[in-house]
Amino acid sequence: MCEQVVARASDPFAIGRLWGVIEGLERYGLGGWGWGAVWTTTDGRLAAHRDPRAFRDDPATGDLAAVEATALLVHLRRPSRLSTIGLADTQPFIDPAGRFAFSHNGDLRDYRAMRRQYQEAGRIVGRADSEVGQRWLEDHWADDDDATLALAAMHDRFSGQANLMALSADGAAHIYAGNTENPIFTYRLGPIGIASTGIYSLDRSLFSFVVHDAQQRRVVRPGHGVTLGVDGAPHAPARELRVVG
């Protein structure tokens, strides 16, 4: 079971400020089989770093710590099938058009038929179900304030235990909680608003082991989603999430 975290703040922050959170999620969760980060740049683009090694084993984290951004998405991988370990399936994925980055944990149950279609179109590089979700989202992304609806529609389309996160190029962070085995929490660390998975624990142990000083702690109920606003505060979607894709 992968872990993932997304963060946003009004002012730029050094992304290494959250390395302690990332280390804790990997240590107490089930990650360690690849990791990746996507962040916003000052000119409105998304930049990325991905490595099939564990976060703790990647020497690039030292240099990356000084990078400043107003939004950050990190995925810590523990694949359901270890045969999929490799850079091609390391998340987050970035939309070829640069509109968003996407990450997922759990499983997209009904992905095989769509995978065959994307393979025939030459759009599949890796072997895991998450890439199928990425291709689907590329075709259904909406450039508006309701991108969380697209994540909910993806879950309706593929089903399964799946937490979904997407980071827009403008810094908006969209979260959909669809994995009842790994809850998503929102909270704050100073000026930074955060949403993260819960170290594969069906309680609030995230706050005991990883983020002791977190404020404004909330759980995102399964079947619901939030978007982190400019100041990092979580906001519910403007419309009902249950859209059949």
Short mmCIF file of C-alpha atoms in Angstrom, two decimals:
data_model
loop_
_atom_site.label_atom_id
_atom_site.label_comp_id
_atom_site.label_asym_id
_atom_site.label_seq_id
_atom_site.Cartn_x
_atom_site.Cartn_y
_atom_site.Cartn_z
CA MET A 1 0.00 0.00 0.00
CA CYS A 2 1.53 3.31 -1.10
CA GLU A 3 1.49 6.53 0.91
CA GLN A 4 1.02 10.00 -0.53
CA VAL A 5 0.97 13.58 0.66
CA VAL A 6 0.11 16.92 -0.91
CA ALA A 7 0.85 20.35 0.57
CA ARG A 8 0.07 23.97 -0.27
CA ALA A 9 0.80 27.39 1.22
CA SER A 10 0.28 31.04 0.35
CA ASP A 11 4.01 31.77 0.30
CA PRO A 12 6.82 29.65 -1.14
CA PHE A 13 8.43 27.17 1.25
CA ALA A 14 11.52 24.99 0.95
CA ILE A 15 10.12 21.56 0.16
CA GLY A 16 12.72 20.00 2.46
CA ARG A 17 10.68 21.50 5.28
CA LEU A 18 8.40 18.49 4.77
CA TRP A 19 11.14 15.86 4.51
CA GLY A 20 10.43 14.81 8.10
CA VAL A 21 6.82 14.09 7.14
CA ILE A 22 7.95 12.12 4.08
CA GLU A 23 10.49 10.13 6.11
CA GLY A 24 7.83 9.31 8.69
CA LEU A 25 5.28 8.21 6.10
CA GLU A 26 7.83 5.91 4.49
CA ARG A 27 9.12 4.54 7.80
CA TYR A 28 5.79 3.83 9.46
CA GLY A 29 3.81 3.15 6.32
CA LEU A 30 4.53 0.51 3.68
CA GLY A 31 6.57 2.59 1.22
CA GLY A 32 10.20 2.13 0.24
CA TRP A 33 9.87 0.80 -3.32
CA GLY A 34 10.25 4.06 -5.20
CA TRP A 35 9.23 7.64 -4.63
CA GLY A 36 8.51 10.83 -6.53
CA ALA A 37 7.76 14.49 -6.02
CA VAL A 38 6.09 17.14 -8.17
CA TRP A 39 6.07 20.82 -7.26
CA THR A 40 5.01 24.15 -8.69
CA THR A 41 7.56 26.53 -10.19
CA THR A 42 7.57 30.32 -10.09
CA ASP A 43 6.60 30.49 -13.77
CA GLY A 44 3.47 28.36 -13.39
CA ARG A 45 4.83 24.98 -14.42
CA LEU A 46 5.17 21.62 -12.71
CA ALA A 47 8.63 20.19 -12.05
CA ALA A 48 9.31 16.62 -10.97
CA HIS A 49 11.80 14.18 -9.52
CA ARG A 50 11.21 10.42 -9.47
CA ASP A 51 13.43 7.54 -8.37
CA PRO A 52 12.72 3.79 -8.13
CA ARG A 53 14.70 3.67 -4.88
CA ALA A 54 13.29 4.51 -1.47
CA PHE A 55 13.17 8.14 -0.38
CA ARG A 56 15.72 7.34 2.33
CA ASP A 57 18.13 5.88 -0.25
CA ASP A 58 17.93 8.65 -2.86
CA PRO A 59 20.96 10.98 -2.63
CA ALA A 60 19.09 13.68 -4.56
CA THR A 61 16.92 14.56 -1.54
CA GLY A 62 19.68 16.77 -0.11
CA ASP A 63 19.74 19.09 -3.12
CA LEU A 64 15.97 18.95 -3.57
CA ALA A 65 15.41 20.15 0.00
CA ALA A 66 16.31 23.73 -0.96
CA VAL A 67 13.79 23.91 -3.82
CA GLU A 68 11.04 26.43 -3.06
CA ALA A 69 7.42 25.98 -4.10
CA THR A 70 3.90 26.87 -3.02
CA ALA A 71 2.57 23.34 -3.64
CA LEU A 72 4.06 19.85 -3.49
CA LEU A 73 2.81 16.32 -4.22
CA VAL A 74 4.82 13.30 -3.03
CA HIS A 75 4.15 9.60 -3.60
CA LEU A 76 5.88 6.79 -1.67
CA ARG A 77 5.46 3.50 -3.46
CA ARG A 78 4.66 -0.01 -2.26
CA PRO A 79 3.22 -1.73 -5.35
CA SER A 80 0.71 -4.54 -5.17
CA ARG A 81 2.88 -6.35 -7.71
CA LEU A 82 6.63 -6.07 -7.15
CA SER A 83 7.17 -6.93 -10.82
CA THR A 84 6.08 -3.36 -11.61
CA ILE A 85 8.99 -1.72 -9.76
CA GLY A 86 10.79 0.66 -12.12
CA LEU A 87 10.87 4.26 -13.23
CA ALA A 88 7.99 3.87 -15.70
CA ASP A 89 5.56 3.08 -12.88
CA THR A 90 7.05 5.45 -10.30
CA GLN A 91 4.62 8.20 -9.37
CA PRO A 92 3.47 10.95 -9.49
CA PHE A 93 2.76 11.04 -13.21
CA ILE A 94 2.72 14.37 -15.08
CA ASP A 95 0.19 15.13 -17.79
CA PRO A 96 2.00 15.52 -21.17
CA ALA A 97 0.23 18.87 -21.60
CA GLY A 98 1.53 20.04 -18.22
CA ARG A 99 -1.92 20.61 -16.72
CA PHE A 100 -1.58 18.40 -13.65
CA ALA A 101 0.27 15.65 -11.82
CA PHE A 102 -1.49 12.55 -10.49
CA SER A 103 -0.81 9.88 -7.88
CA HIS A 104 -2.78 6.93 -6.54
CA ASN A 105 -2.66 4.27 -3.86
CA GLY A 106 -4.61 1.06 -3.53
CA ASP A 107 -6.00 -0.52 -6.67
CA LEU A 108 -8.03 0.43 -9.72
CA ARG A 109 -9.97 -2.82 -10.01
CA ASP A 110 -11.44 -2.64 -13.52
CA TYR A 111 -8.44 -1.30 -15.42
CA ARG A 112 -7.60 -4.08 -17.87
CA ALA A 113 -9.96 -3.19 -20.73
CA MET A 114 -8.82 0.43 -20.73
CA ARG A 115 -5.20 -0.66 -20.50
CA ARG A 116 -5.59 -2.62 -23.76
CA GLN A 117 -7.08 0.44 -25.44
CA TYR A 118 -4.26 2.69 -24.29
CA GLN A 119 -1.66 0.10 -25.29
CA GLU A 120 -3.10 -0.04 -28.80
CA ALA A 121 -2.89 3.74 -28.93
CA GLY A 122 0.78 3.65 -27.84
CA ARG A 123 0.08 5.48 -24.58
CA ILE A 124 1.21 2.86 -22.05
CA VAL A 125 4.84 2.66 -20.92
CA GLY A 126 4.70 0.78 -17.61
CA ARG A 127 2.90 -2.24 -16.21
CA ALA A 128 0.79 -1.00 -13.28
CA ASP A 129 -2.85 0.05 -13.00
CA SER A 130 -1.99 3.60 -11.87
CA GLU A 131 -0.75 4.55 -15.33
CA VAL A 132 -4.13 3.55 -16.76
CA GLY A 133 -5.74 5.96 -14.31
CA GLN A 134 -3.33 8.66 -15.46
CA ARG A 135 -4.27 8.18 -19.13
CA TRP A 136 -7.97 8.22 -18.27
CA LEU A 137 -7.52 11.45 -16.30
CA GLU A 138 -5.68 13.06 -19.21
CA ASP A 139 -8.80 12.49 -21.30
CA HIS A 140 -11.25 13.68 -18.63
CA TRP A 141 -9.39 16.55 -16.95
CA ALA A 142 -11.38 19.77 -16.58
CA ASP A 143 -9.56 23.07 -16.29
CA ASP A 144 -11.85 24.49 -13.62
CA ASP A 145 -12.34 24.44 -9.85
CA ASP A 146 -14.02 21.03 -9.89
CA ALA A 147 -11.07 18.78 -10.74
CA THR A 148 -11.93 16.74 -7.65
CA LEU A 149 -15.03 15.68 -9.61
CA ALA A 150 -12.77 14.10 -12.22
CA LEU A 151 -11.06 12.06 -9.50
CA ALA A 152 -14.42 10.90 -8.16
CA ALA A 153 -15.50 9.97 -11.69
CA MET A 154 -12.30 7.95 -12.11
CA HIS A 155 -13.10 6.00 -8.97
CA ASP A 156 -16.63 5.40 -10.21
CA ARG A 157 -15.25 4.18 -13.55
CA PHE A 158 -12.58 1.80 -12.22
CA SER A 159 -13.79 1.01 -8.67
CA GLY A 160 -11.50 -0.65 -6.11
CA GLN A 161 -9.77 0.68 -3.00
CA ALA A 162 -8.22 3.90 -4.29
CA ASN A 163 -7.08 7.21 -2.83
CA LEU A 164 -6.47 9.73 -5.61
CA MET A 165 -4.53 13.00 -5.59
CA ALA A 166 -3.86 15.55 -8.32
CA LEU A 167 -1.83 18.76 -8.32
CA SER A 168 -2.79 21.40 -10.88
CA ALA A 169 -0.17 23.59 -12.51
CA ASP A 170 -1.69 26.58 -10.71
CA GLY A 171 -1.01 24.88 -7.36
CA ALA A 172 -4.52 23.67 -6.54
CA ALA A 173 -4.32 20.30 -4.77
CA HIS A 174 -7.23 17.92 -5.29
CA ILE A 175 -7.86 14.89 -3.07
CA TYR A 176 -10.37 12.04 -3.29
CA ALA A 177 -10.68 9.49 -0.47
CA GLY A 178 -11.72 6.13 -1.87
CA ASN A 179 -9.59 3.66 0.09
CA THR A 180 -11.26 2.48 3.28
CA GLU A 181 -8.07 0.63 4.28
CA ASN A 182 -5.92 3.78 4.35
CA PRO A 183 -7.65 6.99 5.50
CA ILE A 184 -6.73 10.49 4.33
CA PHE A 185 -6.29 13.31 6.83
CA THR A 186 -5.97 17.06 6.37
CA TYR A 187 -3.98 19.18 8.81
CA ARG A 188 -1.66 22.14 9.08
CA LEU A 189 2.01 22.51 9.93
CA GLY A 190 2.38 26.23 10.49
CA PRO A 191 1.51 28.06 7.28
CA ILE A 192 1.38 24.86 5.20
CA GLY A 193 -1.88 23.00 4.61
CA ILE A 194 -1.45 19.28 4.07
CA ALA A 195 -3.46 16.20 3.09
CA SER A 196 -1.86 12.80 3.52
CA THR A 197 -2.64 9.13 3.87
CA GLY A 198 -2.60 7.59 7.32
CA ILE A 199 0.34 5.12 7.40
CA TYR A 200 -1.97 2.18 6.65
CA SER A 201 -3.56 2.41 10.08
CA LEU A 202 -7.31 2.60 10.67
CA ASP A 203 -6.93 5.18 13.43
CA ARG A 204 -5.18 8.50 13.97
CA SER A 205 -1.71 7.03 14.55
CA LEU A 206 -0.36 9.34 11.85
CA PHE A 207 -0.43 12.08 14.47
CA SER A 208 1.31 9.96 17.10
CA PHE A 209 4.15 8.70 14.93
CA VAL A 210 4.68 11.20 12.11
CA VAL A 211 3.18 14.68 12.64
CA HIS A 212 2.96 15.22 16.39
CA ASP A 213 2.53 19.00 16.12
CA ALA A 214 -0.15 19.01 13.40
CA GLN A 215 -3.02 21.46 13.85
CA GLN A 216 -6.59 21.53 12.49
CA ARG A 217 -6.73 17.76 12.08
CA ARG A 218 -9.58 16.34 10.04
CA VAL A 219 -10.36 13.07 8.29
CA VAL A 220 -11.64 13.01 4.70
CA ARG A 221 -14.52 10.54 4.72
CA PRO A 222 -14.49 7.76 2.10
CA GLY A 223 -16.40 8.82 -1.00
CA HIS A 224 -15.61 12.49 -0.36
CA GLY A 225 -12.96 14.89 -1.58
CA VAL A 226 -11.37 18.24 -0.84
CA THR A 227 -9.25 20.83 -2.60
CA LEU A 228 -6.50 22.73 -0.80
CA GLY A 229 -7.01 26.41 -1.49
CA VAL A 230 -4.36 29.08 -1.99
CA ASP A 231 -3.70 29.23 1.75
CA GLY A 232 -3.68 25.44 2.09
CA ALA A 233 -7.10 25.25 3.75
CA PRO A 234 -9.28 22.30 2.63
CA HIS A 235 -12.49 23.12 0.77
CA ALA A 236 -15.25 20.73 -0.27
CA PRO A 237 -16.15 20.60 -3.98
CA ALA A 238 -18.85 22.98 -5.16
CA ARG A 239 -20.91 20.08 -6.53
CA GLU A 240 -21.80 16.53 -5.51
CA LEU A 241 -18.91 14.10 -6.14
CA ARG A 242 -20.89 11.07 -7.19
CA VAL A 243 -20.54 11.42 -10.95
CA VAL A 244 -20.54 8.24 -13.02
CA GLY A 245 -17.69 8.30 -15.52
#
